CSV table of C-alpha atoms in Angstrom, one decimal:
chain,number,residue,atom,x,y,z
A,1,UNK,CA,16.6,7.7,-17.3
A,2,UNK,CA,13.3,8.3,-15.7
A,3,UNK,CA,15.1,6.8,-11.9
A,4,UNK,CA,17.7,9.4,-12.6
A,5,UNK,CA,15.4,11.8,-12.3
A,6,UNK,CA,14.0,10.7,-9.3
A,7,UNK,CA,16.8,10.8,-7.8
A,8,UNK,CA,17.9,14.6,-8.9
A,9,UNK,CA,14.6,15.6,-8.0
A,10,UNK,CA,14.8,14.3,-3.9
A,11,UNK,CA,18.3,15.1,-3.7
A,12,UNK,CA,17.1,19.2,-4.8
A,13,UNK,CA,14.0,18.6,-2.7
A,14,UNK,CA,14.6,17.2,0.9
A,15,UNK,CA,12.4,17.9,3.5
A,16,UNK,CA,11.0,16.2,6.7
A,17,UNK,CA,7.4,14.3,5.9
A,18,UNK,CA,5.3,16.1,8.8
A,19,UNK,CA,2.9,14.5,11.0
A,20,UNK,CA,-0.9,15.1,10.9
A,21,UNK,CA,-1.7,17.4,14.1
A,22,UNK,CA,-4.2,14.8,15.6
A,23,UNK,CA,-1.4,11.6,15.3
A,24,UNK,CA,1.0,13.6,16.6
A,25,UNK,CA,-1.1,15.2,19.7
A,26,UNK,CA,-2.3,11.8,20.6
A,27,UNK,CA,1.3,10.3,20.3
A,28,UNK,CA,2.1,13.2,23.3
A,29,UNK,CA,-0.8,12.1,24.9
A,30,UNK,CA,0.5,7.8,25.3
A,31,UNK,CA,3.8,9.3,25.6
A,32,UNK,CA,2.6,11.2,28.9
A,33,UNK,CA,-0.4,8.2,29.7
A,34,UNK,CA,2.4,5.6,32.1
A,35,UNK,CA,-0.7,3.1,31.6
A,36,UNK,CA,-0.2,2.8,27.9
A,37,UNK,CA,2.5,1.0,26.3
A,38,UNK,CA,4.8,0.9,23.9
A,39,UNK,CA,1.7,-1.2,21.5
A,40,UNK,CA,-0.4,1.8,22.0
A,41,UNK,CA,1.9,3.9,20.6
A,42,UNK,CA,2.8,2.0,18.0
A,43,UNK,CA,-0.7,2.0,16.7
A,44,UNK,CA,-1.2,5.9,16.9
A,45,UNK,CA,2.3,5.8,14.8
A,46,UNK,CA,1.3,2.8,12.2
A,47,UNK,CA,-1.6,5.8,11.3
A,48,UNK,CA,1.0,8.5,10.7
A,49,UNK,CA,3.3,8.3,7.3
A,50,UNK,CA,5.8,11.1,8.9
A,51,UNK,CA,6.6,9.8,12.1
A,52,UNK,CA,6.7,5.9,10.8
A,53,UNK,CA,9.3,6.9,8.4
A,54,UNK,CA,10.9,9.0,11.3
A,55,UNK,CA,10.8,5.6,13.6
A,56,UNK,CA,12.3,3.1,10.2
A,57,UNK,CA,15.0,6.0,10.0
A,58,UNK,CA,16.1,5.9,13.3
A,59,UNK,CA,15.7,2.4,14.0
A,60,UNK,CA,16.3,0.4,10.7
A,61,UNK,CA,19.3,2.5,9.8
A,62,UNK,CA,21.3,1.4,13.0
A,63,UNK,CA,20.6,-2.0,11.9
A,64,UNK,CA,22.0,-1.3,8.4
A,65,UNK,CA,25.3,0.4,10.0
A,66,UNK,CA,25.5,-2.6,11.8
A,67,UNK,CA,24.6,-5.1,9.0
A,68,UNK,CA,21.8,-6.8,10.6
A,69,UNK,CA,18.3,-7.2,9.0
A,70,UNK,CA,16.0,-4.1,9.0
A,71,UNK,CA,12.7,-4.6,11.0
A,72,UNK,CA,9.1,-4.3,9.1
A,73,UNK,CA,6.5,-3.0,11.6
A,74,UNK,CA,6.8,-0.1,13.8
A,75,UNK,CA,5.8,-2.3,16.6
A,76,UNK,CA,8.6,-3.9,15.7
A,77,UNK,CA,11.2,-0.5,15.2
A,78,UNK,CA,10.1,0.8,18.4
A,79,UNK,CA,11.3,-2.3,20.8
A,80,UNK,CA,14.5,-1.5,19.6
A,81,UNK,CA,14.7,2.2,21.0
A,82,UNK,CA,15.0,3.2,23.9
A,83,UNK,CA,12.5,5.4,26.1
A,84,UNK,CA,14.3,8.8,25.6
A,85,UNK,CA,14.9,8.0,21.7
A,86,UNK,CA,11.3,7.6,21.1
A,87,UNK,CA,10.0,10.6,23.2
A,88,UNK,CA,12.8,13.0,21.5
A,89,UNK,CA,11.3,11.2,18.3
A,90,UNK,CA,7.8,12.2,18.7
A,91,UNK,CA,8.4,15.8,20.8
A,92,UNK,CA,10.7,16.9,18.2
A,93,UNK,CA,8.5,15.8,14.9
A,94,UNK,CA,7.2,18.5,12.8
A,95,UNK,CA,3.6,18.8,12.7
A,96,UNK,CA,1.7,19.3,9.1
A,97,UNK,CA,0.5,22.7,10.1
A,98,UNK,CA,3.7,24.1,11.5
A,99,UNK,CA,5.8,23.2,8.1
A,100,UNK,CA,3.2,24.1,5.4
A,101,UNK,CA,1.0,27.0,6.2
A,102,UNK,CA,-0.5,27.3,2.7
A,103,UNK,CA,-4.1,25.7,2.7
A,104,UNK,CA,-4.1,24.3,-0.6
A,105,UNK,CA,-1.1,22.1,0.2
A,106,UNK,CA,-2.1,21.0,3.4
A,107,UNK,CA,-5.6,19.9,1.9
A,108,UNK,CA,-3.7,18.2,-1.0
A,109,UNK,CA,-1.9,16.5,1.9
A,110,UNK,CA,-5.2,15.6,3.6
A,111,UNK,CA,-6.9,14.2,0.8
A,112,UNK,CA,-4.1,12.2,-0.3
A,113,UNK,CA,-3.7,10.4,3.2
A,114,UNK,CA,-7.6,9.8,3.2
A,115,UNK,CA,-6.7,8.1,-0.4
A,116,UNK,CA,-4.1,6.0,2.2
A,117,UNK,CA,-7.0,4.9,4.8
A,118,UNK,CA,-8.9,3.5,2.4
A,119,UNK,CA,-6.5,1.8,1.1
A,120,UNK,CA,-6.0,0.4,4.6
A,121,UNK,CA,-9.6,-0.5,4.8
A,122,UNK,CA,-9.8,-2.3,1.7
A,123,UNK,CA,-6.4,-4.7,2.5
A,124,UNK,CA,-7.8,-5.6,5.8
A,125,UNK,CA,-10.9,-6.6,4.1
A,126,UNK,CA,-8.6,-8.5,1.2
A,127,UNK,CA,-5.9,-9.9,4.7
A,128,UNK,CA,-9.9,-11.0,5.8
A,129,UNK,CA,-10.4,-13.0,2.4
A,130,UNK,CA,-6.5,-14.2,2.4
A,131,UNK,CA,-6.0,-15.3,6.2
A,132,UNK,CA,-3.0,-13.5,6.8
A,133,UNK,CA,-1.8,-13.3,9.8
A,134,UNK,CA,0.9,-10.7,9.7
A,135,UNK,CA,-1.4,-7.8,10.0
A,136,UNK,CA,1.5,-5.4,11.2
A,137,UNK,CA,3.9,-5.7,8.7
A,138,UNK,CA,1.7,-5.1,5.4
A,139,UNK,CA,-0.6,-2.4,7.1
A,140,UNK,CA,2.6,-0.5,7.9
A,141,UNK,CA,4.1,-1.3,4.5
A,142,UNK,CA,1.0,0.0,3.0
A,143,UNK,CA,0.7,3.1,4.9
A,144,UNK,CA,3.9,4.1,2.9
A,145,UNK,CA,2.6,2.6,-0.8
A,146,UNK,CA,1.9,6.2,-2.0
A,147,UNK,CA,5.2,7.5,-0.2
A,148,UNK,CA,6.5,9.0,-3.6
A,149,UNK,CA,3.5,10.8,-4.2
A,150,UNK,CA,3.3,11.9,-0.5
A,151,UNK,CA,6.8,13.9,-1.4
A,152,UNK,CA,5.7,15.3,-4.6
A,153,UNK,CA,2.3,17.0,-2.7
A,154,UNK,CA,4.3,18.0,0.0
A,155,UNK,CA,7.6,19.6,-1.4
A,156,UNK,CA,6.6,20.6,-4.5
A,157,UNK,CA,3.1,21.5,-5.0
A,158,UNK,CA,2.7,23.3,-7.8
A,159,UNK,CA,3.7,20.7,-10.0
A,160,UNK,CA,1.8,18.2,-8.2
A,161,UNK,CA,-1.8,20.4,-8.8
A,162,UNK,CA,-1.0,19.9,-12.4
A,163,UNK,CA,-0.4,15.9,-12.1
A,164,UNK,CA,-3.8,16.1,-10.4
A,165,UNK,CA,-4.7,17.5,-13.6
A,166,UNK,CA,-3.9,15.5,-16.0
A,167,UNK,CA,-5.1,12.5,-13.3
A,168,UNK,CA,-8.6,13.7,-13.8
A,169,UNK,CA,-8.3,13.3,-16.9
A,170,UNK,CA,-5.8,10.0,-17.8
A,171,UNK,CA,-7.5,8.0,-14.4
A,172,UNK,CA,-5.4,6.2,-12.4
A,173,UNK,CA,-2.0,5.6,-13.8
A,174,UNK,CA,1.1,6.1,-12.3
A,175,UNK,CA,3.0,6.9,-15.3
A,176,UNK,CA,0.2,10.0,-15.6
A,177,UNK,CA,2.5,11.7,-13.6
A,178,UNK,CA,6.1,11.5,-16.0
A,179,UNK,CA,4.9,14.3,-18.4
A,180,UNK,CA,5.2,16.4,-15.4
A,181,UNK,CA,7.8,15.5,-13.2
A,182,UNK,CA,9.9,13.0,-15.3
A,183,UNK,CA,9.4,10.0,-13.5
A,184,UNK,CA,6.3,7.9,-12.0
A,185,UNK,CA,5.7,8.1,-8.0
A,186,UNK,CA,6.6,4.3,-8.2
A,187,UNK,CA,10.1,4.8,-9.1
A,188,UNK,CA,10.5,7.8,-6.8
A,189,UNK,CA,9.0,5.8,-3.7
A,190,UNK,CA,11.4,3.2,-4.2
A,191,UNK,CA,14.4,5.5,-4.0
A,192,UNK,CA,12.9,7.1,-0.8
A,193,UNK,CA,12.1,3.7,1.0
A,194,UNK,CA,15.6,2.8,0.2
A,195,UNK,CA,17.7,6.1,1.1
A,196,UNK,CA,15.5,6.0,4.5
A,197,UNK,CA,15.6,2.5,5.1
A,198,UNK,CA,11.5,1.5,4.6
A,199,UNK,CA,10.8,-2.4,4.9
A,200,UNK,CA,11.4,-4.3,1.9
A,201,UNK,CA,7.9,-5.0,1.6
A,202,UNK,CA,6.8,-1.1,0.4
A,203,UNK,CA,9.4,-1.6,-1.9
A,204,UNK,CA,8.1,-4.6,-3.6
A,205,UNK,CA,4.9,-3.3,-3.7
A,206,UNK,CA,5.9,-0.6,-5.7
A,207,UNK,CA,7.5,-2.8,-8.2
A,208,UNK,CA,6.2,-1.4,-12.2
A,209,UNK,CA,5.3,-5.6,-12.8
A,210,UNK,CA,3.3,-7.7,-10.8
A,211,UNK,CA,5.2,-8.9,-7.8
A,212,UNK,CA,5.0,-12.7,-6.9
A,213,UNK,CA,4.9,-12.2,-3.2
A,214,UNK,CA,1.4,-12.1,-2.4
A,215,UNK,CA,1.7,-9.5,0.1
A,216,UNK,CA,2.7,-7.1,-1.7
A,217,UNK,CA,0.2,-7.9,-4.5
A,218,UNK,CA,-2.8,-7.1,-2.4
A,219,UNK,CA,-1.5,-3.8,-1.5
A,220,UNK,CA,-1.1,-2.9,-5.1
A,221,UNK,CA,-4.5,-4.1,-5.5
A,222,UNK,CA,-5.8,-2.3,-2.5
A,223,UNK,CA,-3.9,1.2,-3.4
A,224,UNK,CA,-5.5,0.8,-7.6
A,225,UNK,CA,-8.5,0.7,-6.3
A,226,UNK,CA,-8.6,3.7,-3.3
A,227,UNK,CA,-6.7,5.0,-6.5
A,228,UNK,CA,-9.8,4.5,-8.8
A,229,UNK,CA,-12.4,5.4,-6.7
A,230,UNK,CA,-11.3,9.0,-6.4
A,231,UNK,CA,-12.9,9.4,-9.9
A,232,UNK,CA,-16.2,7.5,-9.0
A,233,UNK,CA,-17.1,3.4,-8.8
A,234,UNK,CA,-18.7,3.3,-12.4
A,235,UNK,CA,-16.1,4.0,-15.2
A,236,UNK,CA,-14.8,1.8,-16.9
A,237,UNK,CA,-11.0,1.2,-15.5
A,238,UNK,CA,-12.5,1.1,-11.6
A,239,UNK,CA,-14.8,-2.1,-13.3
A,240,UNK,CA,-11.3,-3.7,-15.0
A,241,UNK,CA,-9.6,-2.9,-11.8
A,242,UNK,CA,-12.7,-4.8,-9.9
A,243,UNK,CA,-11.9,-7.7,-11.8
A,244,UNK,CA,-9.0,-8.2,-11.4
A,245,UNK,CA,-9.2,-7.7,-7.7
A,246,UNK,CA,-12.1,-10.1,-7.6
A,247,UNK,CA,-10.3,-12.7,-9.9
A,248,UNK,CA,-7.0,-12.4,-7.5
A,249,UNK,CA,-9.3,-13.0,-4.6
A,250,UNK,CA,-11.4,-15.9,-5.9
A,251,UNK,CA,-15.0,-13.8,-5.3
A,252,UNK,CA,-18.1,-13.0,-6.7
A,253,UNK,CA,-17.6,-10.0,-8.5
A,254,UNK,CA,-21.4,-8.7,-7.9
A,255,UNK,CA,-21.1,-9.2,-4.1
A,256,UNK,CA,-17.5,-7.9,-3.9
A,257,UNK,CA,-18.6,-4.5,-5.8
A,258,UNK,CA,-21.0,-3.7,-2.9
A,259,UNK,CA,-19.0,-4.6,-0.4
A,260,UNK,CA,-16.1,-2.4,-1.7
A,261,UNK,CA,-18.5,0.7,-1.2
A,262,UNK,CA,-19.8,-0.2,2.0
A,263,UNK,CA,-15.7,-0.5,3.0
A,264,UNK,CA,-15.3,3.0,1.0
A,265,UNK,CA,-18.4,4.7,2.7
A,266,UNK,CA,-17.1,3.6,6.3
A,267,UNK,CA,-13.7,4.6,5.8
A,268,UNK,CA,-14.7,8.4,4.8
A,269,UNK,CA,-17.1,8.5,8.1
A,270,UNK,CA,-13.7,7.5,10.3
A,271,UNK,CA,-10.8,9.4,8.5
A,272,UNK,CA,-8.7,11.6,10.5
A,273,UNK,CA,-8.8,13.7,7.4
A,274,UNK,CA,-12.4,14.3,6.8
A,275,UNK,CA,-13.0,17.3,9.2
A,276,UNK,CA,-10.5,19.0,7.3
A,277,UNK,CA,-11.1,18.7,3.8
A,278,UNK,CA,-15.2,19.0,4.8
A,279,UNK,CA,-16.3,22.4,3.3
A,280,UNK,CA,-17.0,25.0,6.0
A,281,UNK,CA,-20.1,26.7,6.4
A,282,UNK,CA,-21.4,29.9,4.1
């Protein structure tokens, strides 16, 4: 019942998932640089949830109409278009501050994409630990882990300030947010990564039980804990989620805990998002 709902609620709420303003200038920027390549643009994208769902729509769907395999990187997705298709891809892109004037939702926006760099920060420290190699395809998959919620923020805000509500209070459970909308951002994730053709591997990460792949079990672990530490690094579900992580990982779990903050504190010192959501003076 609750996937039902998910699935009401996108089909009554479709929109485009803007681009952050600084992604989206410095794509224009590679796009007019004939020095850079089609890598360097592809790493401006991998930081961008809009446009890398913009490049797996365009790209992965003419695989599926064709029934080939769908690519999982945007490094990937964008050797398979061609020069003009990627430049009307970016030029054409909406921009975050061109679709949602309102403050509160664009901060909302912000914050919740600083939640996703850290996330990123904390997996390439767990790849680090692991030795994978295939650093493309689970940083892009776990760019779009918190794809669901990215949707709620964006097209339907006031519901999703009181799911922020009732986070503060519950911590960091993705069921916290079915008393609200009806379903868990889980469940509605996986029905966007599927109607817009996301790689498989953002889907099994968002899987309710613990998948067996161990990509995608690092990116859950990595997105619990950026999840955590929105409400602090001493209560007690960020120390169970610690363990686990540390467990999983085969560490010390006194010398993981401090290197998790360092990871944290660096992260908020690079975000894109930080000289937005920093208060301004007076």
């Amino acid at each position: 019942m609750t996937e039902q709902a998910a699935r009401n609620w996108l089909s009554s709420h479709r929109g485009v998932i803007p681009a952050l303003e600084v992604h989206h200038r410095r794509a224009l920027e590679v796009l007019e640089d004939h020095s850079c390549t089609i890598r360097d643009l592809a790493d401006v994208i991998a930081l961008d949830p809009g446009m890398s769902v913009s490049v797996y729509h365009e790209a992965n769907g003419k695989l599926h109409r064709r029934g080939k395999p769908v690519v999982d990187s945007i490094h990937s997705a964008l050797g398979l278009l061609g020069d003009s298709a990627i430049a009307d891809l970016v030029m054409q892109h909406k921009v975050l501050n061109e679709t949602h004037p309102d403050a509160l939702r664009r901060q909302s926006y912000h914050q919740l994409l600083s939640r996703s760099y850290h996330l990123l920060a904390q997996l390439d420290h767990f790849i680090g630990i692991q030795g994978i190699r295939a650093v493309n395809e689970i940083r892009s998959a776990a760019l779009l882990h918190n794809i669901g919620e990215f949707c709620a923020c964006l097209f339907d805000h006031a519901q999703y300030q009181k799911y922020q509500e009732e986070f503060r209070k519950l911590g960091s459970d993705a069921n916290s947010a079915r008393p609200i909308f009806g379903f868990n951002f889980h469940e509605l994730g996986r029905i966007y990564a599927e109607k817009f053709y996301l790689p498989a591997l953002v889907i099994e990460s968002l899987d309710e039980n613990i998948p067996t792949g161990r990509k995608a079990r690092l990116i859950q672990l990595a997105a619990d804990l950026s999840h955590q530490a929105e409400t602090g690094w001493y209560h007690t579900s960020m120390k169970a989620t610690e363990e686990v992580c540390a467990a999983y990982l085969n560490q010390s779990l006194e010398g993981f805990e401090k290197h998790l903050q360092q990871v944290a504190i660096e992260c908020a010192r690079r975000s894109p998002s930080m000289t937005f959501c920093r208060p301004r003076p007076g």
